[in-house]
Amino acid sequence: MSKSKKRTDLLRGTLDLLILKALALEPLHGVGVSRRITQITRDAFRVSFGSLFPSLHRMEEKGWVEAEWRASENNRRAKYYRLTASGRAQLTAEERDWGQVVKIMTAAVESA
Amino acid sequence: MPIRVASFFQNLLRKRAAEQALDDELQSAVELLTQEKMKEGLSHQEARRQALIELGGVEQVKEQVRDSRTGAFLDSLLQDLRFALRQMQRSPGFVLTAVLILALGIAANVIVFGVLQALVLRSLDLPHAEQVMTLQPKDAGPFVSNPEVRDVRDGNSVFSAVAVYEFQGFGLEANGVTRPVWGAEVSGQYFEVVGIKPVLGRLLERADNDHPGASEAAVISWSAWQSDFGADPNIVGTTVRIDKHPYTIVGVAPEGFRGTEKIPQLDIFVPIANEASLDGFSWLESRSYRNLFSIVRIKDGVTTPEAQAELNAIATRIAMQHPKDEEGLALKLARPGMIGDFVGGPVRAFLAGVMGLAGIVLLAACANLGSLFAARTADRAKEIAIRMALGSGRWRILRQLLVEASVISILGGALACGLAWMALTGLASWHPPTQYPLRLSFVLPQPSLILVGLLISVAAGVVFGLMPLRQIFKTDPNDTIKSGGGPFAAGRRWALRDVLLAAQIALCCVTVTAAFVSLRGLGRAMTMDLGFNPKNVLLTQFDLSQAAYSGEAADHFQRQLLDKLSQIPGVDAAGYASTTPLSGETFVSAVFSQQSSDFRPSNKAFYAYNYDISPGYLTAAGTSLLAGRDVSFADTAKTPPVAIVNQEFARRLFHSEHAVGRYFKDRDGMSIQIVGIVADGKQFTLAEDPKAAAFFPISQKASTSTTVVVRTRRDTADMVAALRGVILDLDRGVPIRELGPWNTALALSFFPSQAATVALGVFGAFGLLLSITGTFGLACYTVGKRRRELSIRVALGAQTKQILSAALGRMLILLASGSAVGILLGVAASRILSAIVYQASAQDPFVLAAVVFTLLLTGSMSVAGPVRRVLYLDPANLLREQ
């Protein structure tokens, strides 16, 4: 319990960026987003659905993603999320911010 | 942003569709996950189980999504509100009790705050009122003399205007009728200090006060203009007669301006330069005749400490220049409106005390509701556990309870505002029992009070709503649902509500003690020896200067009147005096020993109250002459001066009551022989210690101010008519200020202790009510919770005593310890009462006994019901039930 909780906390700041990144390539449904994040982080992060779905809905409200219902790969109806133009802009901005953070943190950690 | 706003409404309005979509999405996610697991070779059932575990519960995820939506807070708040209202419908008795308790608690606070705001916090309704102050001697009464203030006016650089004024009753003759009206004689810069603009004409100016008789101008109040002059637009220039002297009305003050004191409401303003013609004698140039109030306006940009510093320098200078009259003069700036700190000080202290009590009552009410809420939460343990199991967060549950508390507290607050509004409106239109123009119209409720009430009620709601906090955070849904009763069933441990009960009882004890202390004080005040006997006595007050009498003419009139009065059948005794004790118009003068040759104030023996009396006054007033003789009309200006003094006077001057034949000196160095000794009595207030008093023959120094004292056994109404007839027969132009029983005239003296007793009595009763409901509620609850356990004990053969101690032993410990602490607190708090209530002391054995008895009585009353239930427990019944 406490271990997984810790992992979610770690993810909290970066979850939006990861979701945007996951959706950058192609539209995905919720489960797909989760699997894609696991894949692109090389199995380091497992996003809990309790965090993922609220984030997706928030992004939809903000207009970063839009959703449509269509058939899934094995012919089930699923809600697919796709990045909008403002979502792409957001992704670029967040990537840039993240780069800054990494640079600053790396410098800070390697100093002394 | 527009998208966000849109989705806000979308979420609120199209909630059902959104809920459906969310459900669909999550169901499809479960299916997708299930398929994934099945591909790994699991059975459909096992795959679905794994899928649900990975998802973390469909309902839980839904709840998290809902929380993240815009407007989710408001949305769930509405849900909470609906749920709270449903809950309240289910237990209307609880809601009604809670709302009522709270309404009374909040109303008490709002009312007291309203009065506090009106009397203390709000400044006078004048332009830049913060710059307006009053000057008063540092360690003496509120009065200053005209030359003192004139020196300040002419020698300062910090005040833009400095003025004096004196309250005065006038005989105003307009349209052929003479009426007594209250007004003020004001000095030239008075209206510069005030800074208001007239509605009509002009206000009084410096030129009006240039020299005595400089102008016969009068300014009237807006309300006098409305009621006495029919709002006549041509009023300016009208001639009226004030105390028989012709005056011209030159202007009308704006609506709402009734002088610069909050309680006396004045109607007419005339130049103080004319005081000699209005009062019959002149005191304007006297430094020792202190009878004036002052009012000043501080210049822009000057701070109060700067002004005070300069004032100190001026006072020192005055004292040095006039050592005989002004020795040790120190002036201080005080807030105007309540006769400076003189009345303002005690009023502030008393109101602060009452505000504290009101706060205590509210705290007690909150503690009461808090324990009710805690008990209810305990009863709802199962409901709460189920909600948690279904995915509700602890905060959400807490919020739900807070919403319930807020709904109750806001209902209570609204009711309280209504109550307070009615009470204050009533108070504002109430006429205090006095001939003076005293009104409390300024306590009219202000809209800002609603805000105060609302703030108090929300704060109260949060306070008692948060009491079950610990219970909720301790709840473990698993245990609770399994055990059925819940972990917070009344057990061995001391629960929060036990502490709350003890605290509440302690607080209630404080209010009960205060109530008894003031009740006892009032009882004493009602039966104490006043030094005169107001029963069966009629008083008539008038001032002959208002009918243009002075000196010998006044003396002649008074003697004629006394002759005629003595002939009225049924009059047992009659006399007159310049003023009577406790009339509020008494004044003091310095007394010097016979050996004195230095008559500076610091060399005085003491101050004594002065009365000028006619022969027969002492008999009529019922003041017993203990030794010597009464004054006589044979004591005249040509015979040696004599006086009658009271026991305290004799004791202080000679350390013995054998003073007849001995001498003292007045401040002019005149030797006065003591010819009689009278019993001590009250002079200025009921709460005072014995004060020295001296009674001089009115035939030795004539006074136009007249109080006729008539002792009679005849019917009051008959006698009042007869008295009025006799006076008006002599001169129709005498404006009679008051005519009625002495007891009625004394009402104002008894008023502070009566008001205090009523206020504290209400708080005391309310405190008792709270402690009864609190104790009763908790006792019932404890017994109810433990019925099963107690029944089993009975079945196993426990004795009545054992059962009672098991069921209610703890309650009794709480009651006793709470009461003990409360009485101690009450004793400490009652000290502040002593300024208002005669001989107020909580160390009085009667008070302590009454408090203890009341608490025992209410305590046993409130546990009687639960005790009965315990005694009649039938184990068979209960065991059958379960």
PDB file of N, CA and C in Angstrom, chain A residues 29-31 34-35 49-51 53-58 60-63 69 72 74 76-79 81, chain B residues 3-4 7 11 21-22 24-26 28-29 31-33 35-37 39 54-55 61 64-65 68-70:
ATOM      1  N   HIS A  29      -7.206   4.827 -25.813  1.00  0.00           N
ATOM      2  CA  HIS A  29      -8.187   4.855 -24.722  1.00  0.00           C
ATOM      3  C   HIS A  29      -7.449   4.805 -23.402  1.00  0.00           C
ATOM      4  N   GLY A  30      -8.188   4.916 -22.284  1.00  0.00           N
ATOM      5  CA  GLY A  30      -7.579   5.033 -20.960  1.00  0.00           C
ATOM      6  C   GLY A  30      -6.591   3.922 -20.666  1.00  0.00           C
ATOM      7  N   VAL A  31      -7.023   2.666 -20.913  1.00  0.00           N
ATOM      8  CA  VAL A  31      -6.149   1.531 -20.628  1.00  0.00           C
ATOM      9  C   VAL A  31      -4.898   1.620 -21.507  1.00  0.00           C
ATOM     10  N   SER A  34      -2.387   3.990 -20.167  1.00  0.00           N
ATOM     11  CA  SER A  34      -1.674   3.376 -19.050  1.00  0.00           C
ATOM     12  C   SER A  34      -0.565   2.468 -19.566  1.00  0.00           C
ATOM     13  N   ARG A  35      -0.934   1.610 -20.554  1.00  0.00           N
ATOM     14  CA  ARG A  35       0.049   0.660 -21.091  1.00  0.00           C
ATOM     15  C   ARG A  35       1.189   1.408 -21.778  1.00  0.00           C
ATOM     16  N   PHE A  49      -5.179   3.830 -12.149  1.00  0.00           N
ATOM     17  CA  PHE A  49      -6.319   4.368 -12.897  1.00  0.00           C
ATOM     18  C   PHE A  49      -7.023   5.474 -12.118  1.00  0.00           C
ATOM     19  N   GLY A  50      -6.904   5.391 -10.787  1.00  0.00           N
ATOM     20  CA  GLY A  50      -7.496   6.433  -9.933  1.00  0.00           C
ATOM     21  C   GLY A  50      -6.863   7.800 -10.163  1.00  0.00           C
ATOM     22  N   SER A  51      -5.635   7.818 -10.699  1.00  0.00           N
ATOM     23  CA  SER A  51      -5.018   9.108 -11.025  1.00  0.00           C
ATOM     24  C   SER A  51      -5.194   9.424 -12.500  1.00  0.00           C
ATOM     25  N   PHE A  53      -7.574   8.501 -14.848  1.00  0.00           N
ATOM     26  CA  PHE A  53      -8.864   8.966 -15.366  1.00  0.00           C
ATOM     27  C   PHE A  53      -9.183  10.397 -14.959  1.00  0.00           C
ATOM     28  N   PRO A  54      -8.997  10.766 -13.666  1.00  0.00           N
ATOM     29  CA  PRO A  54      -9.220  12.189 -13.333  1.00  0.00           C
ATOM     30  C   PRO A  54      -8.368  13.121 -14.186  1.00  0.00           C
ATOM     31  N   SER A  55      -7.084  12.753 -14.436  1.00  0.00           N
ATOM     32  CA  SER A  55      -6.221  13.613 -15.245  1.00  0.00           C
ATOM     33  C   SER A  55      -6.764  13.752 -16.656  1.00  0.00           C
ATOM     34  N   LEU A  56      -7.178  12.641 -17.244  1.00  0.00           N
ATOM     35  CA  LEU A  56      -7.708  12.684 -18.607  1.00  0.00           C
ATOM     36  C   LEU A  56      -8.935  13.589 -18.676  1.00  0.00           C
ATOM     37  N   HIS A  57      -9.812  13.459 -17.660  1.00  0.00           N
ATOM     38  CA  HIS A  57     -11.023  14.273 -17.679  1.00  0.00           C
ATOM     39  C   HIS A  57     -10.708  15.752 -17.493  1.00  0.00           C
ATOM     40  N   ARG A  58      -9.698  16.002 -16.664  1.00  0.00           N
ATOM     41  CA  ARG A  58      -9.303  17.395 -16.465  1.00  0.00           C
ATOM     42  C   ARG A  58      -8.767  17.979 -17.781  1.00  0.00           C
ATOM     43  N   GLU A  60      -9.442  17.037 -20.721  1.00  0.00           N
ATOM     44  CA  GLU A  60     -10.543  17.202 -21.672  1.00  0.00           C
ATOM     45  C   GLU A  60     -11.267  18.520 -21.408  1.00  0.00           C
ATOM     46  N   GLU A  61     -11.466  18.819 -20.110  1.00  0.00           N
ATOM     47  CA  GLU A  61     -12.109  20.085 -19.761  1.00  0.00           C
ATOM     48  C   GLU A  61     -11.258  21.270 -20.207  1.00  0.00           C
ATOM     49  N   LYS A  62      -9.942  21.120 -20.103  1.00  0.00           N
ATOM     50  CA  LYS A  62      -9.050  22.214 -20.478  1.00  0.00           C
ATOM     51  C   LYS A  62      -8.900  22.329 -21.989  1.00  0.00           C
ATOM     52  N   GLY A  63      -9.363  21.311 -22.694  1.00  0.00           N
ATOM     53  CA  GLY A  63      -9.296  21.361 -24.146  1.00  0.00           C
ATOM     54  C   GLY A  63      -7.974  20.882 -24.718  1.00  0.00           C
ATOM     55  N   TRP A  69     -15.889   8.138 -29.121  1.00  0.00           N
ATOM     56  CA  TRP A  69     -16.136   6.705 -28.916  1.00  0.00           C
ATOM     57  C   TRP A  69     -15.926   5.998 -30.242  1.00  0.00           C
ATOM     58  N   SER A  72     -12.488  -0.546 -30.501  1.00  0.00           N
ATOM     59  CA  SER A  72     -11.102  -0.812 -30.129  1.00  0.00           C
ATOM     60  C   SER A  72     -10.499  -1.869 -31.048  1.00  0.00           C
ATOM     61  N   ASN A  74      -9.886  -4.901 -30.601  1.00  0.00           N
ATOM     62  CA  ASN A  74     -10.653  -6.147 -30.688  1.00  0.00           C
ATOM     63  C   ASN A  74     -12.155  -5.898 -30.623  1.00  0.00           C
ATOM     64  N   ARG A  76     -14.253  -3.709 -29.364  1.00  0.00           N
ATOM     65  CA  ARG A  76     -15.064  -3.257 -28.230  1.00  0.00           C
ATOM     66  C   ARG A  76     -15.199  -1.753 -28.358  1.00  0.00           C
ATOM     67  N   ARG A  77     -16.325  -1.231 -27.904  1.00  0.00           N
ATOM     68  CA  ARG A  77     -16.444   0.233 -27.894  1.00  0.00           C
ATOM     69  C   ARG A  77     -15.565   0.809 -26.781  1.00  0.00           C
ATOM     70  N   ALA A  78     -14.805   1.852 -27.107  1.00  0.00           N
ATOM     71  CA  ALA A  78     -13.950   2.462 -26.074  1.00  0.00           C
ATOM     72  C   ALA A  78     -13.833   3.961 -26.348  1.00  0.00           C
ATOM     73  N   LYS A  79     -13.543   4.690 -25.296  1.00  0.00           N
ATOM     74  CA  LYS A  79     -13.426   6.140 -25.433  1.00  0.00           C
ATOM     75  C   LYS A  79     -11.965   6.476 -25.726  1.00  0.00           C
ATOM     76  N   TYR A  81      -8.921   9.084 -26.619  1.00  0.00           N
ATOM     77  CA  TYR A  81      -8.503  10.482 -26.410  1.00  0.00           C
ATOM     78  C   TYR A  81      -7.470  10.849 -27.466  1.00  0.00           C
TER      79      TYR A  81
ATOM     80  N   ILE B   3     -13.945  27.287 -22.439  1.00  0.00           N
ATOM     81  CA  ILE B   3     -14.263  25.859 -22.407  1.00  0.00           C
ATOM     82  C   ILE B   3     -14.506  25.420 -20.969  1.00  0.00           C
ATOM     83  N   ARG B   4     -13.656  25.939 -20.085  1.00  0.00           N
ATOM     84  CA  ARG B   4     -13.783  25.588 -18.668  1.00  0.00           C
ATOM     85  C   ARG B   4     -15.120  26.045 -18.102  1.00  0.00           C
ATOM     86  N   SER B   7     -17.753  23.867 -19.443  1.00  0.00           N
ATOM     87  CA  SER B   7     -17.827  22.532 -18.853  1.00  0.00           C
ATOM     88  C   SER B   7     -18.302  22.588 -17.409  1.00  0.00           C
ATOM     89  N   ASN B  11     -21.141  20.279 -16.536  1.00  0.00           N
ATOM     90  CA  ASN B  11     -21.034  19.306 -15.452  1.00  0.00           C
ATOM     91  C   ASN B  11     -22.203  19.411 -14.501  1.00  0.00           C
ATOM     92  N   ALA B  21     -21.679   8.644 -19.291  1.00  0.00           N
ATOM     93  CA  ALA B  21     -20.473   8.531 -20.108  1.00  0.00           C
ATOM     94  C   ALA B  21     -19.321   7.986 -19.277  1.00  0.00           C
ATOM     95  N   LEU B  22     -19.218   8.470 -18.049  1.00  0.00           N
ATOM     96  CA  LEU B  22     -18.139   8.021 -17.172  1.00  0.00           C
ATOM     97  C   LEU B  22     -18.289   6.531 -16.879  1.00  0.00           C
ATOM     98  N   ASP B  24     -19.857   4.314 -18.706  1.00  0.00           N
ATOM     99  CA  ASP B  24     -19.528   3.574 -19.943  1.00  0.00           C
ATOM    100  C   ASP B  24     -18.022   3.416 -20.083  1.00  0.00           C
ATOM    101  N   GLU B  25     -17.332   4.522 -19.869  1.00  0.00           N
ATOM    102  CA  GLU B  25     -15.896   4.522 -20.077  1.00  0.00           C
ATOM    103  C   GLU B  25     -15.223   3.512 -19.158  1.00  0.00           C
ATOM    104  N   LEU B  26     -15.661   3.537 -17.883  1.00  0.00           N
ATOM    105  CA  LEU B  26     -15.014   2.653 -16.921  1.00  0.00           C
ATOM    106  C   LEU B  26     -15.380   1.196 -17.181  1.00  0.00           C
ATOM    107  N   SER B  28     -15.989  -0.054 -20.072  1.00  0.00           N
ATOM    108  CA  SER B  28     -15.191  -0.488 -21.222  1.00  0.00           C
ATOM    109  C   SER B  28     -13.755  -0.729 -20.797  1.00  0.00           C
ATOM    110  N   ALA B  29     -13.253   0.096 -19.870  1.00  0.00           N
ATOM    111  CA  ALA B  29     -11.887  -0.119 -19.377  1.00  0.00           C
ATOM    112  C   ALA B  29     -11.790  -1.481 -18.700  1.00  0.00           C
ATOM    113  N   GLU B  31     -13.600  -4.069 -19.298  1.00  0.00           N
ATOM    114  CA  GLU B  31     -13.642  -5.114 -20.328  1.00  0.00           C
ATOM    115  C   GLU B  31     -12.298  -5.264 -21.023  1.00  0.00           C
ATOM    116  N   LEU B  32     -11.714  -4.091 -21.362  1.00  0.00           N
ATOM    117  CA  LEU B  32     -10.418  -4.137 -22.046  1.00  0.00           C
ATOM    118  C   LEU B  32      -9.380  -4.849 -21.181  1.00  0.00           C
ATOM    119  N   LEU B  33      -9.400  -4.491 -19.900  1.00  0.00           N
ATOM    120  CA  LEU B  33      -8.439  -5.111 -18.994  1.00  0.00           C
ATOM    121  C   LEU B  33      -8.711  -6.602 -18.860  1.00  0.00           C
ATOM    122  N   GLN B  35     -10.074  -8.613 -21.045  1.00  0.00           N
ATOM    123  CA  GLN B  35      -9.610  -9.302 -22.258  1.00  0.00           C
ATOM    124  C   GLN B  35      -8.109  -9.515 -22.216  1.00  0.00           C
ATOM    125  N   GLU B  36      -7.428  -8.438 -21.766  1.00  0.00           N
ATOM    126  CA  GLU B  36      -5.982  -8.511 -21.678  1.00  0.00           C
ATOM    127  C   GLU B  36      -5.561  -9.682 -20.791  1.00  0.00           C
ATOM    128  N   LYS B  37      -6.227  -9.773 -19.609  1.00  0.00           N
ATOM    129  CA  LYS B  37      -5.879 -10.834 -18.662  1.00  0.00           C
ATOM    130  C   LYS B  37      -6.221 -12.210 -19.240  1.00  0.00           C
ATOM    131  N   LYS B  39      -6.187 -13.044 -22.301  1.00  0.00           N
ATOM    132  CA  LYS B  39      -5.167 -13.409 -23.281  1.00  0.00           C
ATOM    133  C   LYS B  39      -3.970 -14.046 -22.597  1.00  0.00           C
ATOM    134  N   GLU B  54      -6.900  -4.179 -10.503  1.00  0.00           N
ATOM    135  CA  GLU B  54      -5.947  -3.237 -11.088  1.00  0.00           C
ATOM    136  C   GLU B  54      -6.557  -1.837 -11.219  1.00  0.00           C
ATOM    137  N   LEU B  55      -7.825  -1.817 -11.575  1.00  0.00           N
ATOM    138  CA  LEU B  55      -8.494  -0.524 -11.737  1.00  0.00           C
ATOM    139  C   LEU B  55      -8.625   0.185 -10.382  1.00  0.00           C
ATOM    140  N   VAL B  61     -12.794   5.037  -8.534  1.00  0.00           N
ATOM    141  CA  VAL B  61     -12.249   5.837  -9.642  1.00  0.00           C
ATOM    142  C   VAL B  61     -13.249   6.915 -10.037  1.00  0.00           C
ATOM    143  N   GLN B  64     -13.099   9.761  -7.785  1.00  0.00           N
ATOM    144  CA  GLN B  64     -11.923  10.593  -8.000  1.00  0.00           C
ATOM    145  C   GLN B  64     -12.079  11.481  -9.234  1.00  0.00           C
ATOM    146  N   VAL B  65     -12.700  10.903 -10.277  1.00  0.00           N
ATOM    147  CA  VAL B  65     -12.930  11.712 -11.471  1.00  0.00           C
ATOM    148  C   VAL B  65     -13.887  12.852 -11.157  1.00  0.00           C
ATOM    149  N   SER B  68     -12.294  15.690  -9.487  1.00  0.00           N
ATOM    150  CA  SER B  68     -11.352  16.488 -10.265  1.00  0.00           C
ATOM    151  C   SER B  68     -12.062  17.422 -11.217  1.00  0.00           C
ATOM    152  N   ARG B  69     -13.364  17.228 -11.374  1.00  0.00           N
ATOM    153  CA  ARG B  69     -14.073  18.081 -12.336  1.00  0.00           C
ATOM    154  C   ARG B  69     -14.224  19.502 -11.824  1.00  0.00           C
ATOM    155  N   THR B  70     -14.314  20.433 -12.767  1.00  0.00           N
ATOM    156  CA  THR B  70     -14.596  21.813 -12.377  1.00  0.00           C
ATOM    157  C   THR B  70     -15.988  21.860 -11.772  1.00  0.00           C
TER     158      THR B  70
END
